[in-house]
PDB file of C-alpha atoms and ligand atoms in Angstrom:
ATOM      1  CA  MET A   4      -4.999   9.878  15.146  1.00 80.00           C
ATOM      2  CA  ARG A   5      -1.885   9.398  13.583  1.00 93.00           C
ATOM      3  CA  GLN A   6      -2.069   8.284  10.045  1.00 96.00           C
ATOM      4  CA  LYS A   7      -0.828   4.797   8.441  1.00 98.00           C
ATOM      5  CA  ILE A   8       1.163   5.359   5.170  1.00 98.00           C
ATOM      6  CA  VAL A   9       3.312   2.618   2.926  1.00 98.00           C
ATOM      7  CA  ALA A  10       5.772   4.216   0.847  1.00 98.00           C
ATOM      8  CA  GLY A  11       7.721   2.708  -1.990  1.00 98.00           C
ATOM      9  CA  ASN A  12      11.160   4.046  -2.938  1.00 98.00           C
ATOM     10  CA  TRP A  13      11.922   2.987  -6.455  1.00 98.00           C
ATOM     11  CA  LYS A  14      15.193   4.869  -6.432  1.00 98.00           C
ATOM     12  CA  MET A  15      16.929   4.966  -9.855  1.00 98.00           C
ATOM     13  CA  ASN A  16      14.606   1.583 -11.165  1.00 98.00           C
ATOM     14  CA  LYS A  17      12.437   1.279 -14.106  1.00 98.00           C
ATOM     15  CA  ASP A  18      12.624   2.848 -17.341  1.00 98.00           C
ATOM     16  CA  ALA A  19       9.074   4.889 -18.478  1.00 98.00           C
ATOM     17  CA  ALA A  20       7.538   1.877 -19.798  1.00 98.00           C
ATOM     18  CA  GLY A  21       8.455  -0.232 -16.977  1.00 98.00           C
ATOM     19  CA  SER A  22       7.343   2.407 -14.348  1.00 98.00           C
ATOM     20  CA  ILE A  23       3.551   3.280 -16.091  1.00 98.00           C
ATOM     21  CA  ASP A  24       3.448  -0.965 -16.028  1.00 98.00           C
ATOM     22  CA  LEU A  25       4.066  -1.243 -12.512  1.00 98.00           C
ATOM     23  CA  VAL A  26       1.569   2.070 -11.759  1.00 98.00           C
ATOM     24  CA  LYS A  27      -1.211   0.166 -13.891  1.00 98.00           C
ATOM     25  CA  GLU A  28      -0.374  -3.355 -11.603  1.00 98.00           C
ATOM     26  CA  LEU A  29      -0.233  -1.412  -8.263  1.00 98.00           C
ATOM     27  CA  THR A  30      -3.946   0.543  -9.067  1.00 98.00           C
ATOM     28  CA  ALA A  31      -5.334  -2.162 -10.258  1.00 97.00           C
ATOM     29  CA  ASN A  32      -5.572  -3.115  -6.968  1.00 95.00           C
ATOM     30  CA  ALA A  33      -8.138  -1.568  -4.060  1.00 93.00           C
ATOM     31  CA  PHE A  34      -6.277  -0.528  -1.344  1.00 96.00           C
ATOM     32  CA  PRO A  35      -7.162  -0.542   2.360  1.00 96.00           C
ATOM     33  CA  SER A  36      -9.296   2.224   3.711  1.00 95.00           C
ATOM     34  CA  GLY A  37      -7.325   4.613   6.230  1.00 95.00           C
ATOM     35  CA  VAL A  38      -3.823   3.416   5.035  1.00 97.00           C
ATOM     36  CA  ARG A  39      -2.211   6.386   2.437  1.00 98.00           C
ATOM     37  CA  VAL A  40      -0.240   4.604  -0.121  1.00 98.00           C
ATOM     38  CA  MET A  41       2.922   6.517  -1.802  1.00 98.00           C
ATOM     39  CA  ILE A  42       5.698   5.985  -4.769  1.00 98.00           C
ATOM     40  CA  ALA A  43       8.808   7.889  -5.098  1.00 98.00           C
ATOM     41  CA  PRO A  44       9.149   7.036  -9.044  1.00 98.00           C
ATOM     42  CA  ALA A  45      12.283   8.533 -10.469  1.00 98.00           C
ATOM     43  CA  THR A  46      12.062  12.414 -11.245  1.00 98.00           C
ATOM     44  CA  VAL A  47      12.251  12.018 -14.984  1.00 98.00           C
ATOM     45  CA  PHE A  48       9.216   9.958 -14.836  1.00 98.00           C
ATOM     46  CA  LEU A  49       7.088  11.999 -12.250  1.00 98.00           C
ATOM     47  CA  ASP A  50       4.910  13.839 -14.804  1.00 98.00           C
ATOM     48  CA  ARG A  51       3.493  10.930 -16.499  1.00 98.00           C
ATOM     49  CA  ILE A  52       3.330   8.864 -13.142  1.00 98.00           C
ATOM     50  CA  ALA A  53       1.116  11.849 -11.856  1.00 98.00           C
ATOM     51  CA  GLN A  54      -1.328  11.793 -14.657  1.00 97.00           C
ATOM     52  CA  ALA A  55      -1.496   8.006 -14.644  1.00 97.00           C
ATOM     53  CA  THR A  56      -1.980   8.124 -11.152  1.00 97.00           C
ATOM     54  CA  LYS A  57      -4.695  10.996 -10.660  1.00 96.00           C
ATOM     55  CA  GLY A  58      -7.596   9.852  -9.161  1.00 95.00           C
ATOM     56  CA  THR A  59      -7.068   6.524  -8.192  1.00 96.00           C
ATOM     57  CA  GLY A  60      -5.511   7.128  -4.481  1.00 95.00           C
ATOM     58  CA  LEU A  61      -2.362   6.561  -5.200  1.00 98.00           C
ATOM     59  CA  GLU A  62       0.348   9.085  -4.153  1.00 98.00           C
ATOM     60  CA  VAL A  63       3.033  10.045  -5.869  1.00 98.00           C
ATOM     61  CA  ALA A  64       6.115  12.145  -3.827  1.00 98.00           C
ATOM     62  CA  SER A  65       9.774  12.965  -5.426  1.00 98.00           C
ATOM     63  CA  GLN A  66      12.613  11.249  -4.333  1.00 98.00           C
ATOM     64  CA  ASN A  67      14.492  14.726  -3.380  1.00 98.00           C
ATOM     65  CA  MET A  68      14.376  18.054  -3.641  1.00 98.00           C
ATOM     66  CA  ASN A  69      16.899  21.164  -4.149  1.00 98.00           C
ATOM     67  CA  ALA A  70      16.770  23.610  -1.157  1.00 98.00           C
ATOM     68  CA  ALA A  71      16.853  26.781  -3.683  1.00 98.00           C
ATOM     69  CA  ASP A  72      13.813  28.675  -5.592  1.00 96.00           C
ATOM     70  CA  SER A  73      15.679  28.282  -8.893  1.00 97.00           C
ATOM     71  CA  GLY A  74      18.597  29.324 -10.619  1.00 97.00           C
ATOM     72  CA  ALA A  75      22.271  27.677 -11.334  1.00 98.00           C
ATOM     73  CA  TYR A  76      21.870  24.268 -10.039  1.00 97.00           C
ATOM     74  CA  THR A  77      22.592  21.808 -12.749  1.00 97.00           C
ATOM     75  CA  GLY A  78      20.655  19.008 -12.807  1.00 96.00           C
ATOM     76  CA  GLU A  79      18.605  20.033  -9.542  1.00 97.00           C
ATOM     77  CA  VAL A  80      14.877  20.410  -9.463  1.00 98.00           C
ATOM     78  CA  SER A  81      12.960  22.711  -7.152  1.00 98.00           C
ATOM     79  CA  ALA A  82       9.998  22.373  -5.403  1.00 98.00           C
ATOM     80  CA  ALA A  83       7.924  24.620  -7.232  1.00 98.00           C
ATOM     81  CA  MET A  84       8.611  22.954 -10.385  1.00 98.00           C
ATOM     82  CA  LEU A  85       7.672  19.453  -8.855  1.00 98.00           C
ATOM     83  CA  GLN A  86       4.285  21.130  -7.681  1.00 98.00           C
ATOM     84  CA  SER A  87       3.852  22.521 -11.435  1.00 98.00           C
ATOM     85  CA  ILE A  88       3.682  18.581 -12.025  1.00 98.00           C
ATOM     86  CA  GLY A  89       1.285  18.206  -9.134  1.00 97.00           C
ATOM     87  CA  ILE A  90       3.572  16.551  -6.651  1.00 98.00           C
ATOM     88  CA  ASN A  91       3.254  17.799  -3.582  1.00 98.00           C
ATOM     89  CA  ALA A  92       5.540  15.626  -1.310  1.00 98.00           C
ATOM     90  CA  THR A  93       9.186  14.144  -1.635  1.00 98.00           C
ATOM     91  CA  LEU A  94      11.580  12.048   0.523  1.00 98.00           C
ATOM     92  CA  LEU A  95      14.232  14.310   2.083  1.00 98.00           C
ATOM     93  CA  GLY A  96      17.711  12.497   3.647  1.00 97.00           C
ATOM     94  CA  HIS A  97      17.647   9.289   2.320  1.00 98.00           C
ATOM     95  CA  SER A  98      20.748   7.591   3.128  1.00 96.00           C
ATOM     96  CA  GLU A  99      21.539   6.652  -0.109  1.00 97.00           C
ATOM     97  CA  ARG A 100      22.075  10.640  -0.719  1.00 97.00           C
ATOM     98  CA  ARG A 101      23.572  11.262   3.166  1.00 97.00           C
ATOM     99  CA  ALA A 102      26.213   8.558   1.556  1.00 96.00           C
ATOM    100  CA  TYR A 103      26.884   9.273  -1.975  1.00 97.00           C
ATOM    101  CA  TYR A 104      26.009  13.219  -2.456  1.00 96.00           C
ATOM    102  CA  ASN A 105      27.150  14.567   0.711  1.00 94.00           C
ATOM    103  CA  GLU A 106      23.444  15.450   2.381  1.00 96.00           C
ATOM    104  CA  THR A 107      24.250  16.453   5.782  1.00 96.00           C
ATOM    105  CA  ASN A 108      21.742  17.342   8.611  1.00 94.00           C
ATOM    106  CA  GLU A 109      23.192  20.604   8.596  1.00 93.00           C
ATOM    107  CA  SER A 110      22.136  20.986   4.454  1.00 94.00           C
ATOM    108  CA  LEU A 111      18.483  19.103   5.009  1.00 97.00           C
ATOM    109  CA  VAL A 112      17.973  22.175   7.428  1.00 97.00           C
ATOM    110  CA  HIS A 113      17.804  24.110   4.178  1.00 97.00           C
ATOM    111  CA  LYS A 114      16.009  21.589   2.354  1.00 98.00           C
ATOM    112  CA  VAL A 115      13.352  21.326   5.169  1.00 98.00           C
ATOM    113  CA  LYS A 116      13.204  25.050   5.406  1.00 97.00           C
ATOM    114  CA  THR A 117      12.261  25.488   1.800  1.00 98.00           C
ATOM    115  CA  ALA A 118       9.744  22.288   2.176  1.00 98.00           C
ATOM    116  CA  MET A 119       8.316  24.644   4.674  1.00 97.00           C
ATOM    117  CA  GLU A 120       7.953  27.771   3.104  1.00 97.00           C
ATOM    118  CA  THR A 121       6.757  26.109  -0.079  1.00 97.00           C
ATOM    119  CA  ASN A 122       4.259  23.435   1.475  1.00 97.00           C
ATOM    120  CA  MET A 123       5.594  20.669   0.390  1.00 98.00           C
ATOM    121  CA  GLU A 124       5.490  17.829   2.824  1.00 98.00           C
ATOM    122  CA  ILE A 125       8.134  15.748   3.677  1.00 98.00           C
ATOM    123  CA  VAL A 126       9.160  11.864   4.540  1.00 98.00           C
ATOM    124  CA  PHE A 127      12.679  12.801   6.452  1.00 98.00           C
ATOM    125  CA  CYS A 128      14.471   9.992   6.605  1.00 98.00           C
ATOM    126  CA  PHE A 129      17.269   9.172   8.969  1.00 98.00           C
ATOM    127  CA  GLY A 130      18.712   6.499  10.901  1.00 98.00           C
ATOM    128  CA  GLU A 131      22.246   4.982  12.371  1.00 97.00           C
ATOM    129  CA  GLU A 132      25.050   2.886  10.629  1.00 94.00           C
ATOM    130  CA  LEU A 133      25.898  -0.406  12.048  1.00 93.00           C
ATOM    131  CA  ALA A 134      28.880   1.078  13.554  1.00 93.00           C
ATOM    132  CA  ASP A 135      26.786   3.168  15.767  1.00 95.00           C
ATOM    133  CA  ARG A 136      24.659   0.437  16.589  1.00 93.00           C
ATOM    134  CA  LYS A 137      27.658  -1.859  17.548  1.00 92.00           C
ATOM    135  CA  THR A 138      29.223   0.855  20.066  1.00 95.00           C
ATOM    136  CA  ASP A 139      25.610   1.497  21.299  1.00 94.00           C
ATOM    137  CA  ASN A 140      25.498   5.307  20.082  1.00 96.00           C
ATOM    138  CA  HIS A 141      22.389   4.311  17.944  1.00 97.00           C
ATOM    139  CA  PHE A 142      19.772   6.795  20.014  1.00 98.00           C
ATOM    140  CA  LYS A 143      22.347   9.323  20.553  1.00 97.00           C
ATOM    141  CA  ILE A 144      22.983   9.581  16.112  1.00 97.00           C
ATOM    142  CA  VAL A 145      19.161   9.554  15.709  1.00 98.00           C
ATOM    143  CA  GLU A 146      18.616  12.351  18.474  1.00 98.00           C
ATOM    144  CA  GLN A 147      21.242  14.368  16.641  1.00 97.00           C
ATOM    145  CA  GLN A 148      19.706  13.910  13.159  1.00 97.00           C
ATOM    146  CA  LEU A 149      16.158  14.779  14.061  1.00 98.00           C
ATOM    147  CA  GLU A 150      17.692  17.764  16.593  1.00 97.00           C
ATOM    148  CA  VAL A 151      19.581  19.633  13.667  1.00 96.00           C
ATOM    149  CA  ALA A 152      17.479  18.965  10.496  1.00 97.00           C
ATOM    150  CA  LEU A 153      13.890  19.124  12.437  1.00 97.00           C
ATOM    151  CA  PHE A 154      13.859  19.982  16.014  1.00 96.00           C
ATOM    152  CA  SER A 155      15.664  23.506  16.052  1.00 94.00           C
ATOM    153  CA  GLN A 156      14.387  24.685  13.576  1.00 94.00           C
ATOM    154  CA  GLU A 157      11.230  27.476  14.499  1.00 91.00           C
ATOM    155  CA  GLY A 158       7.927  27.142  13.760  1.00 90.00           C
ATOM    156  CA  LEU A 159       7.733  23.424  11.432  1.00 96.00           C
ATOM    157  CA  ASP A 160       4.384  22.401  10.181  1.00 97.00           C
ATOM    158  CA  TRP A 161       4.429  18.976  11.893  1.00 97.00           C
ATOM    159  CA  SER A 162       1.050  17.870   9.408  1.00 97.00           C
ATOM    160  CA  LYS A 163       3.309  18.377   6.693  1.00 97.00           C
ATOM    161  CA  ILE A 164       6.469  15.898   8.192  1.00 98.00           C
ATOM    162  CA  ILE A 165       6.491  11.963   8.371  1.00 98.00           C
ATOM    163  CA  LEU A 166       9.603  10.512   9.575  1.00 98.00           C
ATOM    164  CA  ALA A 167      11.037   7.543   8.337  1.00 98.00           C
ATOM    165  CA  TYR A 168      13.259   5.818  10.515  1.00 98.00           C
ATOM    166  CA  GLU A 169      15.643   3.514   8.445  1.00 97.00           C
ATOM    167  CA  PRO A 170      18.809   1.946  10.089  1.00 96.00           C
ATOM    168  CA  VAL A 171      21.876   2.474   7.239  1.00 94.00           C
ATOM    169  CA  TRP A 172      22.645  -1.374   8.517  1.00 93.00           C
ATOM    170  CA  ALA A 173      19.104  -2.780   7.258  1.00 90.00           C
ATOM    171  CA  ILE A 174      18.685  -1.079   4.216  1.00 89.00           C
ATOM    172  CA  GLY A 175      19.247  -3.130   0.838  1.00 82.00           C
ATOM    173  CA  THR A 176      21.025  -5.971   2.720  1.00 85.00           C
ATOM    174  CA  GLY A 177      17.924  -8.179   3.721  1.00 82.00           C
ATOM    175  CA  GLU A 178      18.680  -7.312   7.574  1.00 83.00           C
ATOM    176  CA  THR A 179      15.748  -6.245   8.956  1.00 86.00           C
ATOM    177  CA  ALA A 180      15.673  -4.299  12.559  1.00 89.00           C
ATOM    178  CA  SER A 181      13.882  -6.798  14.866  1.00 94.00           C
ATOM    179  CA  PRO A 182      10.103  -5.841  15.387  1.00 96.00           C
ATOM    180  CA  GLU A 183      11.256  -5.003  19.093  1.00 96.00           C
ATOM    181  CA  GLN A 184      14.554  -3.152  18.049  1.00 96.00           C
ATOM    182  CA  ALA A 185      12.286  -0.993  15.891  1.00 97.00           C
ATOM    183  CA  GLN A 186       9.784  -0.118  18.516  1.00 98.00           C
ATOM    184  CA  GLU A 187      12.355   0.676  20.801  1.00 97.00           C
ATOM    185  CA  MET A 188      13.676   3.439  18.503  1.00 98.00           C
ATOM    186  CA  HIS A 189      10.064   4.771  17.350  1.00 98.00           C
ATOM    187  CA  ALA A 190       9.282   4.868  21.099  1.00 98.00           C
ATOM    188  CA  PHE A 191      12.267   6.883  21.726  1.00 98.00           C
ATOM    189  CA  ILE A 192      12.006   9.244  18.620  1.00 98.00           C
ATOM    190  CA  ARG A 193       8.339   9.481  19.608  1.00 98.00           C
ATOM    191  CA  SER A 194       9.483  10.644  23.179  1.00 98.00           C
ATOM    192  CA  LEU A 195      11.838  13.419  21.473  1.00 98.00           C
ATOM    193  CA  ILE A 196       8.916  14.612  19.924  1.00 98.00           C
ATOM    194  CA  GLN A 197       7.381  14.581  22.945  1.00 97.00           C
ATOM    195  CA  LYS A 198       9.726  16.505  24.510  1.00 97.00           C
ATOM    196  CA  ARG A 199      10.769  19.304  22.078  1.00 96.00           C
ATOM    197  CA  CYS A 200       7.126  19.267  20.108  1.00 95.00           C
ATOM    198  CA  GLY A 201       4.367  18.428  22.772  1.00 96.00           C
ATOM    199  CA  ASP A 202       1.726  15.627  22.987  1.00 97.00           C
ATOM    200  CA  ALA A 203      -0.213  16.658  20.130  1.00 96.00           C
ATOM    201  CA  VAL A 204       2.738  16.258  17.758  1.00 97.00           C
ATOM    202  CA  ALA A 205       4.018  13.418  19.385  1.00 97.00           C
ATOM    203  CA  GLU A 206       0.319  11.692  18.855  1.00 97.00           C
ATOM    204  CA  THR A 207       0.108  12.762  15.395  1.00 97.00           C
ATOM    205  CA  THR A 208       3.190  12.519  13.733  1.00 98.00           C
ATOM    206  CA  SER A 209       3.349   9.290  11.801  1.00 98.00           C
ATOM    207  CA  ILE A 210       7.155   7.123  12.106  1.00 98.00           C
ATOM    208  CA  LEU A 211       7.635   4.818   9.328  1.00 98.00           C
ATOM    209  CA  TYR A 212       9.982   1.844   9.475  1.00 98.00           C
ATOM    210  CA  GLY A 213      12.128   1.369   6.570  1.00 97.00           C
ATOM    211  CA  GLY A 214      15.026  -1.263   5.937  1.00 95.00           C
ATOM    212  CA  SER A 215      14.278  -4.796   4.242  1.00 92.00           C
ATOM    213  CA  VAL A 216      10.721  -5.071   4.931  1.00 96.00           C
ATOM    214  CA  LYS A 217       9.243  -7.465   2.631  1.00 96.00           C
ATOM    215  CA  PRO A 218       5.534  -9.339   3.120  1.00 97.00           C
ATOM    216  CA  THR A 219       6.957 -11.913   5.280  1.00 96.00           C
ATOM    217  CA  ASN A 220       7.693  -9.359   8.233  1.00 96.00           C
ATOM    218  CA  ALA A 221       5.495  -6.616   7.408  1.00 97.00           C
ATOM    219  CA  GLU A 222       2.907  -7.564   9.493  1.00 97.00           C
ATOM    220  CA  GLU A 223       5.054  -7.935  12.746  1.00 97.00           C
ATOM    221  CA  LEU A 224       6.682  -4.653  12.052  1.00 97.00           C
ATOM    222  CA  PHE A 225       3.715  -3.024  11.782  1.00 98.00           C
ATOM    223  CA  SER A 226       1.822  -4.328  14.656  1.00 97.00           C
ATOM    224  CA  GLN A 227       4.358  -2.500  17.030  1.00 98.00           C
ATOM    225  CA  ALA A 228       2.589   0.500  18.711  1.00 97.00           C
ATOM    226  CA  ASP A 229       4.685   3.118  17.588  1.00 98.00           C
ATOM    227  CA  VAL A 230       5.260   1.625  13.846  1.00 98.00           C
ATOM    228  CA  ASP A 231       2.548   3.779  11.702  1.00 98.00           C
ATOM    229  CA  GLY A 232       3.698   2.171   8.426  1.00 98.00           C
ATOM    230  CA  GLY A 233       6.805   1.627   6.119  1.00 98.00           C
ATOM    231  CA  LEU A 234       9.403   3.012   3.812  1.00 98.00           C
ATOM    232  CA  ILE A 235      10.103   0.306   1.073  1.00 98.00           C
ATOM    233  CA  GLY A 236      12.624   0.127  -1.220  1.00 97.00           C
ATOM    234  CA  GLY A 237      13.618  -2.952  -3.342  1.00 96.00           C
ATOM    235  CA  ALA A 238       9.990  -4.611  -2.296  1.00 97.00           C
ATOM    236  CA  SER A 239       8.167  -1.651  -3.907  1.00 98.00           C
ATOM    237  CA  LEU A 240       9.459  -2.845  -7.369  1.00 98.00           C
ATOM    238  CA  LYS A 241       7.324  -5.756  -7.519  1.00 98.00           C
ATOM    239  CA  ALA A 242       3.257  -5.047  -7.747  1.00 98.00           C
ATOM    240  CA  ASP A 243       2.780  -8.450  -5.525  1.00 98.00           C
ATOM    241  CA  ASP A 244       5.349  -7.614  -2.850  1.00 98.00           C
ATOM    242  CA  PHE A 245       4.351  -4.221  -2.779  1.00 98.00           C
ATOM    243  CA  MET A 246       0.668  -5.087  -2.062  1.00 98.00           C
ATOM    244  CA  GLY A 247       1.262  -7.533   0.509  1.00 98.00           C
ATOM    245  CA  ILE A 248       3.371  -5.255   2.725  1.00 98.00           C
ATOM    246  CA  VAL A 249       0.304  -2.495   2.083  1.00 98.00           C
ATOM    247  CA  ASN A 250      -2.036  -5.422   2.945  1.00 97.00           C
ATOM    248  CA  ALA A 251      -0.410  -6.052   5.974  1.00 97.00           C
ATOM    249  CA  ILE A 252      -0.357  -2.969   8.071  1.00 93.00           C
TER     250      ILE A 252
HETATM  251  C1  PEP B 317      15.196   2.473   1.235  1.00 50.75           C
HETATM  252  O1  PEP B 317      15.639   2.619   0.679  1.00 50.75           O
HETATM  253  O2  PEP B 317      14.733   3.819   1.702  1.00 50.75           O
HETATM  254  C2  PEP B 317      14.765   0.975   1.612  1.00 50.75           C
HETATM  255  C3  PEP B 317      14.308   0.965   3.204  1.00 50.75           C
HETATM  256  O3  PEP B 317      15.578  -0.168   0.918  1.00 50.75           O
HETATM  257  P1  PEP B 317      15.162  -1.570   1.228  1.00 50.75           P
HETATM  258  O4  PEP B 317      13.517  -2.133   1.618  1.00 50.75           O
HETATM  259  O5  PEP B 317      15.352  -2.411  -0.052  1.00 50.75           O
HETATM  260  O6  PEP B 317      15.705  -2.125   2.308  1.00 50.75           O
END
């Protein structure tokens, strides 16, 4: 059985008080049973949010993690640091990190490897740009992203990997992939996992959709056979909107 998951990526939004207020608003709700609800707040607030969410069922992830164990990497955070404050999951490969911080399929190999070695769960983000889709290269790009960063690595623990397909043209743009486009790509991704890792892994790996998911379009997206939930940006910053999406699953 694959898990249903809704994860909110807060990006560089909310100060200390605003982060705690949003956590309080979210945890005042009962989450639907059988659904994992996660948030990825700014790194600087992870410690206090980990404390504030203890025992609430709301899971907390980091937005990023360095590949190295420790050392001279100014401004960076390691898996051990995150785990020392109770954070055991991280997003990796978000399109904004690829676009603004030179993260590549190749550099993600090291981050994925470190996550596996340190037993961190990852939400691995990937997806094509608009130009790729316009030139009908979207399947090829997605296959390459998965091949380099994941499939080519030996001995991955797939029970620690959540995939998040996020077409870059739909992130923060208000333009959503249609339910049919999302399902078509998710089915393709699942077929790749099946070919490279076998039936059991394909059947149990959750594939989230991300890109302008809102309470108004979530239900139709989540009803697609291979869409197991969502990675939510803008709409995760308001409790009502995020809960509307969580409850649509
Ligand atoms: C994201 O950044 O992962 C995302 C999906 O953003 P938005 O929902 O705002 O498009």
